[in-house]
Tab-separated table of C-alpha atoms in Angstrom:
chain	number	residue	atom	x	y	z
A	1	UNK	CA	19.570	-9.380	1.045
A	2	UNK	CA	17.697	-12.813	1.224
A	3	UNK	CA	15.599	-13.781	-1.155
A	4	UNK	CA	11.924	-14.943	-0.808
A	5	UNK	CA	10.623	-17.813	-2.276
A	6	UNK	CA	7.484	-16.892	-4.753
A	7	UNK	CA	4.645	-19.109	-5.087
A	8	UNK	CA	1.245	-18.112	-6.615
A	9	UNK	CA	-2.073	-19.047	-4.396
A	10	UNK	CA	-5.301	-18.230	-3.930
A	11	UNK	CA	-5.975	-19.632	-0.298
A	12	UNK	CA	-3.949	-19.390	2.738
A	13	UNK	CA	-2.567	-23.049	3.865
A	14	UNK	CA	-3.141	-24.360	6.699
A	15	UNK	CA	-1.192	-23.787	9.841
A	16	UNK	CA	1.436	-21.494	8.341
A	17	UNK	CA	2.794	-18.026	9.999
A	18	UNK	CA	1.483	-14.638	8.436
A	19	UNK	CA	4.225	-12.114	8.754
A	20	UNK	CA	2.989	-9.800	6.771
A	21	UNK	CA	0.835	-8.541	3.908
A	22	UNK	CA	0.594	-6.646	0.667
A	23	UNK	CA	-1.743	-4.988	-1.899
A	24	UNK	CA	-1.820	-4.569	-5.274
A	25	UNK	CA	-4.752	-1.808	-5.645
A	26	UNK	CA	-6.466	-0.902	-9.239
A	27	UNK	CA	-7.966	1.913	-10.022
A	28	UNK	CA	-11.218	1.636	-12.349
A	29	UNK	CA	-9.096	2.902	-15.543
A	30	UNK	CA	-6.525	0.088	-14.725
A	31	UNK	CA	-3.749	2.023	-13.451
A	32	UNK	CA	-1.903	0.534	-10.566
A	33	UNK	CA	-1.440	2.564	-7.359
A	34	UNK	CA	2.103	1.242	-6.142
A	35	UNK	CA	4.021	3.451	-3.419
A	36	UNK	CA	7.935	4.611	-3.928
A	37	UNK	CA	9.933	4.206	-0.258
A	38	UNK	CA	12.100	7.347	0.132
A	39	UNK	CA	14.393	5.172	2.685
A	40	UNK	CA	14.707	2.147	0.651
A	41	UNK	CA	15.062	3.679	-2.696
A	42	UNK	CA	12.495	1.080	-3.849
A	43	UNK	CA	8.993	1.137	-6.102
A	44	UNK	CA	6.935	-1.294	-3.989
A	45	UNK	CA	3.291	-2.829	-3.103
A	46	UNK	CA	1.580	-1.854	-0.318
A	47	UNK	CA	1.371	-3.395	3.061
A	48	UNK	CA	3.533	-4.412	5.878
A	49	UNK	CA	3.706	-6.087	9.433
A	50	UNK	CA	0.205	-7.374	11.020
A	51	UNK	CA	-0.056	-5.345	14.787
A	52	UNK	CA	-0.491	-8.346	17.233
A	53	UNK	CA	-4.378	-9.365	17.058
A	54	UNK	CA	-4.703	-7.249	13.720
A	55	UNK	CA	-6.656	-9.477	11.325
A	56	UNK	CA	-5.783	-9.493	7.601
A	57	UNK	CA	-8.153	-7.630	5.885
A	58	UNK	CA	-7.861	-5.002	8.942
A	59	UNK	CA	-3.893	-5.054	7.751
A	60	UNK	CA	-4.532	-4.462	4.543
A	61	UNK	CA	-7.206	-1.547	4.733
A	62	UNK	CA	-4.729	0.387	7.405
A	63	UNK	CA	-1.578	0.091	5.256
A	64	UNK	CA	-2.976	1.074	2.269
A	65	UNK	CA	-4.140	4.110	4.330
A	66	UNK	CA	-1.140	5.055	6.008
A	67	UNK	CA	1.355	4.589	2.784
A	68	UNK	CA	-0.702	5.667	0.418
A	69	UNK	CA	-3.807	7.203	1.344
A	70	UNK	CA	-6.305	5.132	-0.291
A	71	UNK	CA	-9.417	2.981	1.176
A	72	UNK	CA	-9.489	-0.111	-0.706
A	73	UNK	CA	-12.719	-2.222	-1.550
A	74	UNK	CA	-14.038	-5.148	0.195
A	75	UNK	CA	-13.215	-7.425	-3.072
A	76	UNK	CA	-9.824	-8.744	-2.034
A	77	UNK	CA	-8.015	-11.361	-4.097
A	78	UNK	CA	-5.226	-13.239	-2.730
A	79	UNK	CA	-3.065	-14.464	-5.412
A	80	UNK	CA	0.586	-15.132	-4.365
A	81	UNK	CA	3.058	-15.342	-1.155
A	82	UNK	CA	6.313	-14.649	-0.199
A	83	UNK	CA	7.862	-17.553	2.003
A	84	UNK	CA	11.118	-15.887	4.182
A	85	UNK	CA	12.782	-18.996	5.128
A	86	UNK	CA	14.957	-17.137	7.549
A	87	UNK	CA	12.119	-15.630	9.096
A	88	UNK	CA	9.995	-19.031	8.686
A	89	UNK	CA	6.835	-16.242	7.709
A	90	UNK	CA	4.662	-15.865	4.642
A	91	UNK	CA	3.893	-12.300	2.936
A	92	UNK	CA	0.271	-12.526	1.459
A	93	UNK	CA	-0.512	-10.359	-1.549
A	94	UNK	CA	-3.735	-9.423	-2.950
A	95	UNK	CA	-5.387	-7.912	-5.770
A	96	UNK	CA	-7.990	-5.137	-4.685
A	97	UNK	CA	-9.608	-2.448	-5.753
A	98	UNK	CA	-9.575	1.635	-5.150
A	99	UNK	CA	-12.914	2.978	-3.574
A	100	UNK	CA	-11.398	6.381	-2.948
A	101	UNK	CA	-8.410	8.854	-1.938
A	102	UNK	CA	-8.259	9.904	1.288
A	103	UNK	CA	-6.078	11.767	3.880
A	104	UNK	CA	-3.427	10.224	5.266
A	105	UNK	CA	-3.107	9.530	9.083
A	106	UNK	CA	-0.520	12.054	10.275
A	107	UNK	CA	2.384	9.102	10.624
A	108	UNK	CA	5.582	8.349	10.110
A	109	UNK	CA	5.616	6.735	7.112
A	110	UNK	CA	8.344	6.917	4.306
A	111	UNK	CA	6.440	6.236	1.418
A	112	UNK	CA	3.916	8.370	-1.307
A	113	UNK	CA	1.435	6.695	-4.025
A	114	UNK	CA	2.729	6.065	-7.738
A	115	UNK	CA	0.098	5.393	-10.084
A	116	UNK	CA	0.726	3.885	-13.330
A	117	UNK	CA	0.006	1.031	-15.715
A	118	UNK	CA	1.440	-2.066	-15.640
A	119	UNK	CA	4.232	-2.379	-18.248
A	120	UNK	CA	5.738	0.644	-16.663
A	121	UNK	CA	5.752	-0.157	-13.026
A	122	UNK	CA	7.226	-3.302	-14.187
A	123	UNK	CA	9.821	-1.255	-16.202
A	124	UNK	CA	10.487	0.806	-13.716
A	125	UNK	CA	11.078	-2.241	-11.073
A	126	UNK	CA	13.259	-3.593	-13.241
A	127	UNK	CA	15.489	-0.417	-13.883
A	128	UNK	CA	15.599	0.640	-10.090
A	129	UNK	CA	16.149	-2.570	-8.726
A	130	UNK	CA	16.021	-5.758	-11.019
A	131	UNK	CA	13.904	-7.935	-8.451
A	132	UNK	CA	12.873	-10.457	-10.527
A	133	UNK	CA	9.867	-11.311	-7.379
A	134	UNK	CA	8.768	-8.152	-7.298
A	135	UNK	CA	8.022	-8.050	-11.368
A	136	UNK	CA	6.668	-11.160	-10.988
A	137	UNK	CA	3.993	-10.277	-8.410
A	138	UNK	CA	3.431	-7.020	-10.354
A	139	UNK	CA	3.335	-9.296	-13.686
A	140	UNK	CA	0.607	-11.755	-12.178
A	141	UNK	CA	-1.749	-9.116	-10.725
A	142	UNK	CA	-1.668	-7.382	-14.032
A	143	UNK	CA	-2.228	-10.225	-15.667
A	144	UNK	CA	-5.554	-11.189	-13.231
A	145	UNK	CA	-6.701	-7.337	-13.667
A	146	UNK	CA	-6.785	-8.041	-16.980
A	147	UNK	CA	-4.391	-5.442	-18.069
A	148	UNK	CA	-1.704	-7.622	-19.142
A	149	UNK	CA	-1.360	-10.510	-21.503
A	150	UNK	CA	-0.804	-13.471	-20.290
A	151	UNK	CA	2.836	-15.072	-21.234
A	152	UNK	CA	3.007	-17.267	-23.622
């Protein structure tokens, strides 16, 4: 599988392609809502493909309903992307917030909700799969919810 290239942002630049995006929601105790992929065998964010004309924010809000069941809040940080070099597209991430649980859309979706705290979804990431990106975006959001340390 290709790897993406990780850098950590907090604006989109200018004039590059938005494949896709991803949340990382937090409740109000500081538990991480992350979603486990049945098909994938994966513990992942939350997100996925933007529908043609679909803005951002509109992404966001319908993925995390659809894999997870949640409505997120309006407070949205962006705070890393994924560059796909072979795909020449960006994956945003943010940092949001939980307003509530809610019914999911009857879909298709392959996915349920996993909440946790930090250390162990990054535990667990590591001992299903190792990807050292997905720690690391898991590792930063923490770190800006301020439930993890920062590295020293």
């Amino acid at each position: 599988m290709p790897s993406p290239v990780l850098s950590f942002i907090t604006e989109i630049p200018e004039g590059i392609q938005i494949g896709s995006v991803h949340c990382v929601p937090v409740l109000d105790n500081g538990d991480v809502v992350m979603v486990w992929d049945r098909e994938e065998k994966v513990l992942t964010t939350i997100g996925g493909r933007l529908e043609p004309g679909e803005s951002i924010m509109d992404g966001l809000s319908c993925e995390s309903l659809e894999e997870a069941g949640i409505e997120i809040s309006d407070e949205r940080t962006l705070f890393a992307a994924w560059h796909w070099k072979e795909f020449d597209a960006y994956r945003l991430f943010y940092l949001v917030g939980v307003k509530c649980f809610a019914e999911r859309p009857g879909s298709y979706e392959t996915t349920g909700y996993v909440v946790m705290n930090f250390d162990t979804a990054i535990e667990m990431i590591r001992a299903i799969e190792g990807r050292e990106e997905r720690i690391e975006v898991i590792r930063r959001a923490g770190i800006l919810s301020g439930m993890l340390a920062e590295a020293t």
